[in-house]
PDB file of C-alpha atoms in Angstrom:
ATOM      1  CA  MET Z   1      10.899  -6.479   3.394  1.00 84.00           C
ATOM      2  CA  THR Z   2      13.119  -4.343   1.158  1.00 91.00           C
ATOM      3  CA  PRO Z   3      13.314  -0.632   2.077  1.00 96.00           C
ATOM      4  CA  VAL Z   4      11.396   1.629  -0.316  1.00 97.00           C
ATOM      5  CA  ARG Z   5      12.511   5.190  -0.923  1.00 96.00           C
ATOM      6  CA  ARG Z   6      11.638   5.945  -4.528  1.00 97.00           C
ATOM      7  CA  VAL Z   7       9.425   4.404  -7.192  1.00 98.00           C
ATOM      8  CA  GLU Z   8       9.777   5.571 -10.766  1.00 98.00           C
ATOM      9  CA  GLY Z   9       8.857   4.357 -14.198  1.00 98.00           C
ATOM     10  CA  VAL Z  10       5.803   3.866 -16.382  1.00 98.00           C
ATOM     11  CA  ALA Z  11       2.715   5.474 -14.843  1.00 98.00           C
ATOM     12  CA  VAL Z  12      -0.957   4.833 -15.542  1.00 98.00           C
ATOM     13  CA  ALA Z  13      -3.794   7.351 -15.132  1.00 97.00           C
ATOM     14  CA  LEU Z  14      -6.902   5.538 -13.896  1.00 97.00           C
ATOM     15  CA  ARG Z  15      -9.616   8.199 -13.866  1.00 96.00           C
ATOM     16  CA  ARG Z  16     -11.881   6.466 -11.360  1.00 96.00           C
ATOM     17  CA  ASP Z  17     -13.244   7.126  -7.870  1.00 97.00           C
ATOM     18  CA  ASN Z  18     -14.070   4.363  -5.388  1.00 97.00           C
ATOM     19  CA  VAL Z  19     -11.866   1.633  -6.796  1.00 98.00           C
ATOM     20  CA  ASP Z  20     -12.676  -0.951  -4.133  1.00 98.00           C
ATOM     21  CA  THR Z  21     -10.875  -4.111  -3.101  1.00 98.00           C
ATOM     22  CA  ASP Z  22     -13.383  -6.348  -4.882  1.00 97.00           C
ATOM     23  CA  GLN Z  23     -12.569  -4.544  -8.118  1.00 97.00           C
ATOM     24  CA  LEU Z  24      -8.832  -4.743  -7.432  1.00 98.00           C
ATOM     25  CA  LEU Z  25      -9.102  -8.496  -6.866  1.00 97.00           C
ATOM     26  CA  PRO Z  26     -12.526 -10.106  -7.439  1.00 97.00           C
ATOM     27  CA  ALA Z  27     -13.380 -12.559  -4.653  1.00 95.00           C
ATOM     28  CA  ARG Z  28     -13.491 -15.620  -6.908  1.00 95.00           C
ATOM     29  CA  PHE Z  29      -9.725 -15.392  -7.382  1.00 96.00           C
ATOM     30  CA  LEU Z  30      -8.999 -15.614  -3.658  1.00 95.00           C
ATOM     31  CA  LYS Z  31      -9.012 -19.402  -3.919  1.00 95.00           C
ATOM     32  CA  VAL Z  32      -5.884 -19.261  -6.106  1.00 95.00           C
ATOM     33  CA  PRO Z  33      -2.738 -20.100  -4.073  1.00 94.00           C
ATOM     34  CA  ARG Z  34      -0.726 -17.000  -3.237  1.00 90.00           C
ATOM     35  CA  GLN Z  35       2.476 -18.472  -4.669  1.00 92.00           C
ATOM     36  CA  GLN Z  36       0.925 -18.499  -8.133  1.00 94.00           C
ATOM     37  CA  GLY Z  37       0.739 -14.699  -8.079  1.00 95.00           C
ATOM     38  CA  TYR Z  38      -2.281 -12.410  -8.337  1.00 97.00           C
ATOM     39  CA  GLY Z  39      -0.950  -9.882 -10.846  1.00 97.00           C
ATOM     40  CA  GLY Z  40      -2.938 -11.320 -13.733  1.00 95.00           C
ATOM     41  CA  PHE Z  41      -6.174 -10.820 -11.803  1.00 97.00           C
ATOM     42  CA  LEU Z  42      -5.666  -7.129 -11.015  1.00 98.00           C
ATOM     43  CA  LEU Z  43      -8.843  -5.178 -11.904  1.00 98.00           C
ATOM     44  CA  HIS Z  44      -9.890  -8.210 -13.927  1.00 97.00           C
ATOM     45  CA  ASP Z  45     -13.539  -7.297 -14.347  1.00 97.00           C
ATOM     46  CA  LEU Z  46     -12.730  -3.731 -15.371  1.00 96.00           C
ATOM     47  CA  ARG Z  47     -10.082  -4.881 -17.826  1.00 96.00           C
ATOM     48  CA  HIS Z  48     -12.217  -7.600 -19.441  1.00 96.00           C
ATOM     49  CA  ASP Z  49     -15.753  -7.837 -20.774  1.00 94.00           C
ATOM     50  CA  ALA Z  50     -18.235 -10.613 -19.960  1.00 91.00           C
ATOM     51  CA  GLU Z  51     -16.616 -12.826 -22.597  1.00 93.00           C
ATOM     52  CA  GLY Z  52     -13.155 -12.343 -21.113  1.00 92.00           C
ATOM     53  CA  ARG Z  53     -11.940 -10.076 -23.898  1.00 95.00           C
ATOM     54  CA  PRO Z  54      -9.761  -7.036 -23.071  1.00 94.00           C
ATOM     55  CA  VAL Z  55     -11.768  -3.822 -22.834  1.00 95.00           C
ATOM     56  CA  ASP Z  56     -10.693  -1.156 -25.323  1.00 93.00           C
ATOM     57  CA  GLY Z  57      -9.652   2.083 -23.691  1.00 91.00           C
ATOM     58  CA  MET Z  58      -8.787   0.515 -20.334  1.00 95.00           C
ATOM     59  CA  PRO Z  59      -5.404   2.104 -19.513  1.00 95.00           C
ATOM     60  CA  LEU Z  60      -3.907  -1.042 -18.004  1.00 95.00           C
ATOM     61  CA  ASN Z  61      -4.631  -2.899 -21.261  1.00 95.00           C
ATOM     62  CA  ASP Z  62      -2.580  -0.429 -23.303  1.00 95.00           C
ATOM     63  CA  PRO Z  63       0.759  -1.956 -24.388  1.00 94.00           C
ATOM     64  CA  ALA Z  64       2.320   1.465 -23.808  1.00 93.00           C
ATOM     65  CA  HIS Z  65       1.712   0.918 -20.089  1.00 95.00           C
ATOM     66  CA  ALA Z  66       3.425  -2.459 -19.905  1.00 94.00           C
ATOM     67  CA  GLY Z  67       5.615  -2.719 -16.832  1.00 96.00           C
ATOM     68  CA  ALA Z  68       3.750   0.065 -15.023  1.00 97.00           C
ATOM     69  CA  LYS Z  69       5.200   1.009 -11.638  1.00 98.00           C
ATOM     70  CA  VAL Z  70       2.891   3.868 -10.615  1.00 98.00           C
ATOM     71  CA  LEU Z  71      -0.908   3.960 -10.654  1.00 98.00           C
ATOM     72  CA  VAL Z  72      -2.752   7.285 -10.268  1.00 98.00           C
ATOM     73  CA  ALA Z  73      -6.457   7.356  -9.410  1.00 98.00           C
ATOM     74  CA  ARG Z  74      -9.019   9.638  -7.798  1.00 97.00           C
ATOM     75  CA  ARG Z  75     -10.806   9.397  -4.426  1.00 97.00           C
ATOM     76  CA  ALA Z  76     -11.409   6.444  -2.114  1.00 98.00           C
ATOM     77  CA  PHE Z  77      -8.939   3.986  -3.583  1.00 98.00           C
ATOM     78  CA  GLY Z  78      -8.943   0.595  -1.827  1.00 98.00           C
ATOM     79  CA  VAL Z  79     -12.210   1.005   0.065  1.00 97.00           C
ATOM     80  CA  GLY Z  80     -14.411  -2.017   0.721  1.00 95.00           C
ATOM     81  CA  SER Z  81     -13.444  -5.311   2.315  1.00 93.00           C
ATOM     82  CA  SER Z  82     -10.218  -5.714   4.255  1.00 93.00           C
ATOM     83  CA  ARG Z  83      -8.747  -8.383   1.965  1.00 94.00           C
ATOM     84  CA  GLU Z  84      -4.971  -8.019   1.887  1.00 96.00           C
ATOM     85  CA  ALA Z  85      -4.934  -9.910  -1.390  1.00 97.00           C
ATOM     86  CA  ALA Z  86      -6.030  -6.698  -3.149  1.00 98.00           C
ATOM     87  CA  VAL Z  87      -2.586  -5.343  -2.302  1.00 98.00           C
ATOM     88  CA  TYR Z  88      -0.969  -8.587  -3.461  1.00 98.00           C
ATOM     89  CA  ALA Z  89      -2.583  -8.103  -6.883  1.00 98.00           C
ATOM     90  CA  LEU Z  90      -1.047  -4.649  -7.268  1.00 98.00           C
ATOM     91  CA  VAL Z  91       2.381  -5.718  -6.025  1.00 98.00           C
ATOM     92  CA  ASP Z  92       2.399  -8.885  -8.150  1.00 97.00           C
ATOM     93  CA  PHE Z  93       1.437  -6.820 -11.191  1.00 97.00           C
ATOM     94  CA  GLY Z  94       4.521  -4.680 -10.562  1.00 97.00           C
ATOM     95  CA  ILE Z  95       2.932  -1.548  -9.076  1.00 98.00           C
ATOM     96  CA  GLY Z  96       5.182   0.029  -6.436  1.00 98.00           C
ATOM     97  CA  ALA Z  97       3.141   3.145  -5.663  1.00 98.00           C
ATOM     98  CA  VAL Z  98      -0.497   4.200  -5.877  1.00 98.00           C
ATOM     99  CA  VAL Z  99      -1.287   7.915  -5.927  1.00 98.00           C
ATOM    100  CA  ALA Z 100      -4.844   8.997  -5.116  1.00 98.00           C
ATOM    101  CA  ALA Z 101      -6.875  11.714  -3.423  1.00 98.00           C
ATOM    102  CA  SER Z 102      -7.766   9.345  -0.556  1.00 98.00           C
ATOM    103  CA  PHE Z 103      -7.452   5.698   0.463  1.00 98.00           C
ATOM    104  CA  GLY Z 104      -9.308   3.093   2.445  1.00 97.00           C
ATOM    105  CA  ASP Z 105      -7.470   2.990   5.772  1.00 97.00           C
ATOM    106  CA  ILE Z 106      -7.175  -0.795   6.041  1.00 97.00           C
ATOM    107  CA  PHE Z 107      -5.968  -0.965   2.451  1.00 98.00           C
ATOM    108  CA  ALA Z 108      -3.273   1.640   3.187  1.00 98.00           C
ATOM    109  CA  ALA Z 109      -2.143  -0.308   6.259  1.00 96.00           C
ATOM    110  CA  ASN Z 110      -1.955  -3.534   4.250  1.00 97.00           C
ATOM    111  CA  ALA Z 111      -0.047  -1.697   1.528  1.00 97.00           C
ATOM    112  CA  ALA Z 112       2.649  -0.528   3.955  1.00 97.00           C
ATOM    113  CA  ASN Z 113       3.096  -4.099   5.161  1.00 95.00           C
ATOM    114  CA  ASN Z 114       3.761  -5.223   1.598  1.00 96.00           C
ATOM    115  CA  GLY Z 115       6.119  -2.493   0.405  1.00 97.00           C
ATOM    116  CA  LEU Z 116       3.500  -0.519  -1.542  1.00 98.00           C
ATOM    117  CA  ILE Z 117       3.477   3.286  -1.224  1.00 98.00           C
ATOM    118  CA  THR Z 118       0.068   4.961  -0.862  1.00 98.00           C
ATOM    119  CA  ALA Z 119       0.635   8.619  -1.712  1.00 98.00           C
ATOM    120  CA  GLU Z 120      -2.312  10.881  -0.879  1.00 98.00           C
ATOM    121  CA  VAL Z 121      -2.460  13.981  -3.072  1.00 98.00           C
ATOM    122  CA  ALA Z 122      -4.818  16.908  -2.509  1.00 96.00           C
ATOM    123  CA  GLU Z 123      -7.930  16.823  -4.680  1.00 92.00           C
ATOM    124  CA  ALA Z 124      -6.941  20.197  -6.105  1.00 91.00           C
ATOM    125  CA  ASP Z 125      -3.828  18.537  -7.577  1.00 95.00           C
ATOM    126  CA  ILE Z 126      -5.075  15.115  -8.567  1.00 96.00           C
ATOM    127  CA  GLU Z 127      -6.730  16.065 -11.863  1.00 95.00           C
ATOM    128  CA  VAL Z 128      -3.665  18.009 -12.955  1.00 97.00           C
ATOM    129  CA  LEU Z 129      -1.504  15.040 -12.026  1.00 97.00           C
ATOM    130  CA  LEU Z 130      -3.754  12.619 -13.924  1.00 97.00           C
ATOM    131  CA  ALA Z 131      -3.435  14.812 -17.007  1.00 97.00           C
ATOM    132  CA  ALA Z 132       0.344  15.016 -16.641  1.00 97.00           C
ATOM    133  CA  VAL Z 133       0.681  11.252 -16.288  1.00 97.00           C
ATOM    134  CA  ALA Z 134      -1.567  10.637 -19.286  1.00 95.00           C
ATOM    135  CA  THR Z 135       0.683  12.926 -21.344  1.00 96.00           C
ATOM    136  CA  GLU Z 136       4.101  11.981 -19.997  1.00 96.00           C
ATOM    137  CA  GLY Z 137       3.513   8.301 -19.360  1.00 96.00           C
ATOM    138  CA  THR Z 138       5.965   8.244 -16.452  1.00 98.00           C
ATOM    139  CA  ALA Z 139       6.153   9.407 -12.854  1.00 98.00           C
ATOM    140  CA  VAL Z 140       8.481   9.464  -9.864  1.00 98.00           C
ATOM    141  CA  VAL Z 141       7.158   8.925  -6.340  1.00 98.00           C
ATOM    142  CA  ASP Z 142       9.776   9.986  -3.785  1.00 98.00           C
ATOM    143  CA  LEU Z 143       9.014   8.808  -0.267  1.00 98.00           C
ATOM    144  CA  GLU Z 144      11.840  10.791   1.306  1.00 98.00           C
ATOM    145  CA  SER Z 145      10.658  14.164  -0.018  1.00 98.00           C
ATOM    146  CA  CYS Z 146       6.978  13.100  -0.172  1.00 98.00           C
ATOM    147  CA  THR Z 147       6.564  14.350  -3.719  1.00 98.00           C
ATOM    148  CA  VAL Z 148       5.260  12.876  -6.946  1.00 98.00           C
ATOM    149  CA  THR Z 149       6.630  14.193 -10.232  1.00 98.00           C
ATOM    150  CA  SER Z 150       5.467  13.718 -13.797  1.00 98.00           C
ATOM    151  CA  GLY Z 151       7.122  15.821 -16.463  1.00 96.00           C
ATOM    152  CA  ARG Z 152       7.334  19.393 -15.188  1.00 96.00           C
ATOM    153  CA  LEU Z 153       4.671  18.869 -12.548  1.00 97.00           C
ATOM    154  CA  THR Z 154       5.632  18.138  -8.948  1.00 97.00           C
ATOM    155  CA  ALA Z 155       2.977  17.734  -6.271  1.00 97.00           C
ATOM    156  CA  PRO Z 156       3.356  17.023  -2.554  1.00 98.00           C
ATOM    157  CA  PHE Z 157       1.705  14.022  -0.991  1.00 98.00           C
ATOM    158  CA  THR Z 158       0.973  12.837   2.523  1.00 98.00           C
ATOM    159  CA  ILE Z 159       1.270   9.407   4.071  1.00 98.00           C
ATOM    160  CA  ASP Z 160       0.806   8.182   7.617  1.00 97.00           C
ATOM    161  CA  PRO Z 161       4.191   8.787   9.317  1.00 97.00           C
ATOM    162  CA  VAL Z 162       4.336   5.321  10.873  1.00 96.00           C
ATOM    163  CA  ARG Z 163       3.668   3.686   7.514  1.00 97.00           C
ATOM    164  CA  ARG Z 164       6.284   5.916   5.915  1.00 97.00           C
ATOM    165  CA  THR Z 165       8.831   4.861   8.540  1.00 97.00           C
ATOM    166  CA  LYS Z 166       8.063   1.193   7.954  1.00 97.00           C
ATOM    167  CA  LEU Z 167       8.462   1.553   4.190  1.00 97.00           C
ATOM    168  CA  LEU Z 168      11.690   3.567   4.383  1.00 97.00           C
ATOM    169  CA  ASN Z 169      13.246   0.990   6.689  1.00 96.00           C
ATOM    170  CA  GLY Z 170      11.731  -2.141   5.205  1.00 94.00           C
ATOM    171  CA  TRP Z 171      10.069  -2.957   8.525  1.00 89.00           C
ATOM    172  CA  ASP Z 172       7.065  -5.076   9.345  1.00 78.00           C
ATOM    173  CA  ASP Z 173       5.040  -4.583  12.554  1.00 73.00           C
ATOM    174  CA  LEU Z 174       7.478  -6.678  14.610  1.00 78.00           C
ATOM    175  CA  ASP Z 175      10.455  -4.679  13.354  1.00 74.00           C
ATOM    176  CA  LEU Z 176       8.628  -1.474  14.271  1.00 72.00           C
ATOM    177  CA  THR Z 177       8.076  -2.748  17.810  1.00 75.00           C
ATOM    178  CA  LEU Z 178      11.702  -3.840  18.133  1.00 74.00           C
ATOM    179  CA  SER Z 179      12.834  -0.355  17.112  1.00 73.00           C
ATOM    180  CA  HIS Z 180      11.512   0.800  20.513  1.00 78.00           C
ATOM    181  CA  HIS Z 181      13.500  -1.866  22.393  1.00 75.00           C
ATOM    182  CA  ASP Z 182      15.481   0.573  24.547  1.00 83.00           C
ATOM    183  CA  ALA Z 183      12.377   2.524  25.572  1.00 82.00           C
ATOM    184  CA  VAL Z 184      10.495  -0.663  26.413  1.00 85.00           C
ATOM    185  CA  THR Z 185      13.424  -2.000  28.454  1.00 80.00           C
ATOM    186  CA  ALA Z 186      13.708   1.283  30.373  1.00 83.00           C
ATOM    187  CA  PHE Z 187       9.974   1.276  31.112  1.00 85.00           C
ATOM    188  CA  VAL Z 188      10.036  -2.285  32.417  1.00 83.00           C
ATOM    189  CA  ALA Z 189      12.982  -1.489  34.700  1.00 79.00           C
ATOM    190  CA  ALA Z 190      11.312   1.653  36.068  1.00 81.00           C
ATOM    191  CA  ASP Z 191       7.998  -0.164  36.514  1.00 85.00           C
ATOM    192  CA  ARG Z 192       9.645  -2.855  38.608  1.00 85.00           C
ATOM    193  CA  ILE Z 193      10.806  -0.150  41.003  1.00 82.00           C
ATOM    194  CA  ALA Z 194       7.585   1.852  40.991  1.00 86.00           C
ATOM    195  CA  ARG Z 195       5.244  -1.141  41.279  1.00 89.00           C
ATOM    196  CA  PRO Z 196       7.093  -4.067  42.861  1.00 85.00           C
ATOM    197  CA  TRP Z 197       3.774  -5.516  43.965  1.00 85.00           C
ATOM    198  CA  ALA Z 198       2.687  -5.885  40.321  1.00 82.00           C
ATOM    199  CA  GLN Z 199       5.611  -8.078  39.304  1.00 78.00           C
ATOM    200  CA  GLU Z 200       5.293 -11.780  38.738  1.00 73.00           C
ATOM    201  CA  ILE Z 201       5.824 -13.799  41.916  1.00 67.00           C
ATOM    202  CA  PRO Z 202       8.174 -16.774  41.396  1.00 65.00           C
ATOM    203  CA  GLU Z 203       6.597 -20.134  42.030  1.00 67.00           C
ATOM    204  CA  VAL Z 204       7.804 -21.699  45.285  1.00 62.00           C
ATOM    205  CA  SER Z 205       9.206 -25.188  44.748  1.00 62.00           C
ATOM    206  CA  GLY Z 206       7.333 -27.982  46.444  1.00 57.00           C
ATOM    207  CA  ARG Z 207       3.972 -26.258  46.286  1.00 52.00           C
TER     208      ARG Z 207
END
């Protein structure tokens, strides 16, 4: 995974609470092979009416938001089922960071494993940030300083420190474990001395 330190570019203000994973990627699209990409299905049923026509006023349908990199929403973004494909839809669409007042925990974990920043902004700031993004049309999400900026507005955000470390280094869960190699090796060596009786007993040949 490529390290992520900063995401900047076109930003979209999605003034919605409780955007769940079934909205992000409706279940019927899960049968599509991953290699075909899920970006075209992102928020499909919110972006289209029952006849499949684009919904007027839906921010992601606005040509001005083409190539969006940052999505700003309200509370409880990514709640619902644990489907990782909801993250795939955002990443395949081109979104590199989602800013919201809160996130579904499993969604945030899946996001970190796929290079997507989940920046949690205080509710006191989120409406101001939504307004700024709607006016400016761009935003910068800086993972090193943990700030999101749009125009003259800069707001701090929080993110789980382990997920932040993984994103900054481009690590998956295995890489994270390997980063503790020296500590694990030292523990094993000390444990062999402290608990020799707990070590594996070699098989005796001929038995």
